[in-house]
Coordinates of C-alpha atoms in Angstrom, one line a residue:
X7 CA 211.3 63.4 247.3
X8 CA 208.5 61.1 246.2
X9 CA 206.5 61.7 249.4
X10 CA 207.1 65.4 249.1
X11 CA 205.8 65.4 245.5
X12 CA 202.8 63.4 246.5
X13 CA 201.9 65.8 249.2
X14 CA 202.2 68.7 246.8
X15 CA 200.1 66.9 244.3
X16 CA 197.5 66.3 247.0
X17 CA 197.4 69.9 248.0
X18 CA 197.1 71.0 244.4
X19 CA 194.3 68.6 243.8
X20 CA 192.4 69.9 246.8
X21 CA 192.9 73.5 245.8
X22 CA 191.8 72.7 242.2
X23 CA 188.7 71.1 243.5
X24 CA 187.9 74.1 245.8
X25 CA 188.3 76.4 242.8
X26 CA 186.0 74.4 240.6
X27 CA 183.4 74.0 243.4
X28 CA 183.3 77.8 244.0
X29 CA 183.2 78.4 240.3
X30 CA 180.3 75.9 240.0
X31 CA 178.3 77.7 242.7
X32 CA 178.9 81.1 241.0
X33 CA 177.4 79.8 237.8
X34 CA 174.0 80.1 239.6
X35 CA 174.4 83.8 240.3
X36 CA 176.6 85.1 237.5
X37 CA 176.2 82.6 234.7
X38 CA 179.1 81.2 232.6
X39 CA 179.7 84.5 230.8
X40 CA 180.2 86.3 234.1
X41 CA 182.6 83.8 235.6
X42 CA 185.8 85.5 236.8
X43 CA 189.0 84.0 238.1
X44 CA 189.6 87.1 240.2
X45 CA 186.2 86.7 241.9
X46 CA 186.9 83.1 242.6
X47 CA 190.3 83.9 244.1
X48 CA 188.7 86.6 246.4
X49 CA 186.2 84.1 247.7
X50 CA 189.0 81.7 248.5
X51 CA 191.1 84.3 250.1
X52 CA 193.8 83.7 247.5
X53 CA 195.7 86.5 245.8
X54 CA 194.5 86.7 242.2
X55 CA 197.9 85.9 240.7
X56 CA 198.0 82.6 242.6
X57 CA 194.9 81.2 241.0
X58 CA 196.5 81.4 237.5
X59 CA 198.9 78.7 238.6
X60 CA 195.9 76.4 238.6
X61 CA 193.9 77.8 235.7
X62 CA 195.8 80.1 233.3
X63 CA 192.6 81.7 232.0
X64 CA 188.9 81.8 232.5
X65 CA 188.5 79.6 229.5
X66 CA 190.6 76.9 231.1
X67 CA 188.3 77.0 234.2
X68 CA 185.2 76.8 232.0
X69 CA 186.7 73.8 230.2
X70 CA 187.3 72.1 233.5
X71 CA 183.7 72.8 234.5
X72 CA 182.3 71.6 231.2
X73 CA 184.3 68.4 231.3
X74 CA 183.1 67.8 234.9
X75 CA 179.5 68.4 233.8
X76 CA 179.6 66.1 230.9
X77 CA 181.3 63.4 233.0
X78 CA 178.8 63.7 235.8
X79 CA 175.9 63.4 233.3
X80 CA 177.6 60.6 231.5
X81 CA 178.1 58.7 234.8
X82 CA 174.5 59.2 235.8
X83 CA 173.3 57.8 232.4
X84 CA 175.8 54.8 232.6
X85 CA 174.8 54.0 236.1
X86 CA 171.0 54.1 235.4
X87 CA 171.2 52.1 232.2
X88 CA 173.5 49.5 233.7
X89 CA 170.8 48.6 236.3
X90 CA 168.4 47.3 233.7
X91 CA 168.6 43.8 232.2
X92 CA 170.4 43.8 228.8
X93 CA 167.5 42.3 226.9
X94 CA 165.0 44.9 228.3
X95 CA 165.7 47.5 225.6
X96 CA 162.7 49.6 226.3
X97 CA 163.6 49.6 230.0
X98 CA 167.1 50.6 229.2
X99 CA 165.8 53.5 227.0
X100 CA 163.5 54.7 229.8
X101 CA 166.4 54.4 232.4
X102 CA 168.6 56.6 230.1
X103 CA 165.8 59.2 229.8
X104 CA 165.2 59.3 233.6
X105 CA 168.9 59.6 234.3
X106 CA 169.3 62.6 231.9
X107 CA 166.2 64.3 233.4
X108 CA 167.1 63.5 237.0
X109 CA 170.7 64.9 236.6
X110 CA 169.6 68.0 234.8
X111 CA 166.9 68.9 237.3
X112 CA 169.4 68.3 240.2
X113 CA 172.1 70.4 238.5
X114 CA 170.3 73.0 236.4
X115 CA 173.2 75.5 236.2
X116 CA 175.6 72.8 235.1
X117 CA 173.1 71.6 232.5
X118 CA 172.8 75.2 231.3
X119 CA 176.6 75.4 231.0
X120 CA 176.8 72.3 228.7
X121 CA 173.4 72.6 226.9
X122 CA 172.5 76.2 227.1
X123 CA 173.5 79.2 225.1
X124 CA 177.2 79.2 224.0
X125 CA 179.4 81.4 226.2
X126 CA 180.5 84.4 224.2
X127 CA 184.1 84.2 223.1
X128 CA 184.6 80.6 224.3
X129 CA 185.5 77.7 222.0
X130 CA 185.4 74.3 223.5
X131 CA 188.7 72.4 222.9
X132 CA 189.2 68.8 221.8
X133 CA 189.7 67.8 225.4
X134 CA 186.0 68.0 226.0
X135 CA 185.0 65.4 223.4
X136 CA 185.5 62.2 225.4
X137 CA 183.4 63.5 228.3
X138 CA 180.8 65.0 225.9
X139 CA 179.9 61.7 224.2
X140 CA 179.7 59.4 227.3
X141 CA 175.9 59.6 227.3
X142 CA 175.6 59.2 223.5
X143 CA 177.8 56.1 223.7
X144 CA 175.2 54.5 226.0
X145 CA 172.5 55.3 223.5
X146 CA 174.5 53.9 220.6
X147 CA 175.1 50.7 222.4
X148 CA 171.5 50.4 223.3
X149 CA 170.3 51.0 219.7
X150 CA 172.9 48.5 218.4
X151 CA 171.8 45.8 220.9
X152 CA 168.2 46.3 220.2
X153 CA 168.7 46.2 216.4
X154 CA 170.7 43.0 216.6
X155 CA 168.1 41.4 218.9
X156 CA 165.3 42.3 216.5
X157 CA 163.7 44.6 219.1
X158 CA 163.4 47.6 216.8
X159 CA 160.3 47.4 214.8
X160 CA 159.1 49.4 211.8
X161 CA 157.1 52.6 212.6
X162 CA 153.4 52.0 213.0
X163 CA 150.6 53.8 211.2
X164 CA 152.1 53.5 207.8
X165 CA 154.9 56.0 208.5
X166 CA 157.8 55.7 206.1
X167 CA 160.9 53.9 207.3
X168 CA 163.3 55.6 205.0
X169 CA 163.6 59.2 203.8
X170 CA 163.0 59.9 200.2
X171 CA 165.7 58.4 198.0
X172 CA 167.3 61.8 197.1
X173 CA 167.3 62.9 200.7
X174 CA 168.7 59.5 201.8
X175 CA 171.6 60.0 199.5
X176 CA 172.2 63.5 200.8
X177 CA 172.2 62.3 204.4
X178 CA 174.2 59.1 203.9
X179 CA 177.5 60.6 204.9
X180 CA 176.0 62.0 208.1
X181 CA 174.4 58.6 208.9
X182 CA 177.7 56.9 208.4
X183 CA 179.4 59.2 210.9
X184 CA 176.7 58.7 213.5
X185 CA 176.8 54.9 212.9
X186 CA 180.3 54.8 214.4
X187 CA 178.4 55.0 217.7
X188 CA 175.8 52.3 216.8
X189 CA 177.5 49.7 214.5
X190 CA 175.4 47.7 212.0
X191 CA 172.4 49.9 212.4
X192 CA 170.8 51.0 209.0
X193 CA 170.4 54.6 208.1
X194 CA 166.7 54.6 208.8
X195 CA 167.2 53.5 212.4
X196 CA 170.1 55.9 212.8
X197 CA 167.8 58.8 212.0
X198 CA 165.1 57.5 214.3
X199 CA 167.7 57.3 217.1
X200 CA 168.8 60.9 216.5
X201 CA 165.2 62.0 216.5
X202 CA 164.6 60.2 219.8
X203 CA 167.7 61.6 221.4
X204 CA 166.9 65.1 220.3
X205 CA 163.3 64.7 221.7
X206 CA 164.7 63.6 225.0
X207 CA 167.1 66.6 225.3
X208 CA 164.5 69.0 223.9
X209 CA 162.0 68.0 226.6
X210 CA 164.6 68.2 229.4
X211 CA 165.8 71.6 228.1
X212 CA 162.2 72.9 228.1
X213 CA 161.7 71.7 231.7
X214 CA 164.9 73.0 233.1
X215 CA 164.5 76.4 231.5
X216 CA 160.9 76.8 232.6
X217 CA 159.1 76.4 229.3
X218 CA 156.5 74.1 230.8
X219 CA 155.6 76.5 233.7
X220 CA 151.9 77.1 233.9
X221 CA 151.4 74.6 231.1
X222 CA 152.2 71.0 232.3
X223 CA 151.5 70.4 236.0
X224 CA 152.3 66.7 236.2
X225 CA 155.8 66.8 234.9
X226 CA 157.0 63.4 235.8
X227 CA 154.0 61.6 234.4
X228 CA 154.1 63.7 231.3
X229 CA 157.8 62.9 230.8
X230 CA 157.2 59.2 231.2
X231 CA 154.4 59.3 228.6
X232 CA 156.5 61.4 226.2
X233 CA 159.5 59.1 226.4
X234 CA 157.4 56.0 225.8
X235 CA 156.0 57.8 222.7
X236 CA 159.5 58.6 221.7
X237 CA 160.5 54.9 222.2
X238 CA 157.8 54.2 219.6
X239 CA 159.5 56.6 217.2
X240 CA 162.7 54.7 217.8
X241 CA 160.9 51.4 217.2
X242 CA 161.2 49.8 220.6
X243 CA 158.3 47.5 221.5
X244 CA 156.1 48.8 224.3

């Protein structure tokens, strides 16, 4: 009985992977909004009713693809950042940036699924959260490590370190929530980290969606320069 169940589970896992692989390819031609379980079933040579045993609805299939995408991106970031010495905080930041960009350029349709326009009628469930924050957890650990090591410096050029007092009070609750990912870090550094992270993903989004076409020719060099500038915003020593 155990061997039989194991065989069934193996077949189910293989078919589930085939379904998600086909659905992932179809993202390139139809987009997430046009994804259809029936179309995937036809491509597999499976009767449409059978595919619902694996994914009861299109939203269930989308959720699986989204989780896979977040996990793949998170794994790329974790792997890239882990290859750098722990006390090289700037190097770790640049490794994270390169990993995000590299994965996004290699998987543009999956990147569009997780960071593009929301799919009409789809609401991501709680099940996506753990995968969604894998890359952010790496950033939070990096910022906390850098802060404890004294490697985050005040902004240069006389830029203020803190928002105005009234604004700081208004943002204190949000900063406290974000600080769960970067313990011990003061509010000013929390907001610098959020700004740096947003800049990274803004750049990558512009590049993946073609906003730099006919504007920036040397993309890799420009990206490296921009991420070093962003490291300055974060306060990491160059």
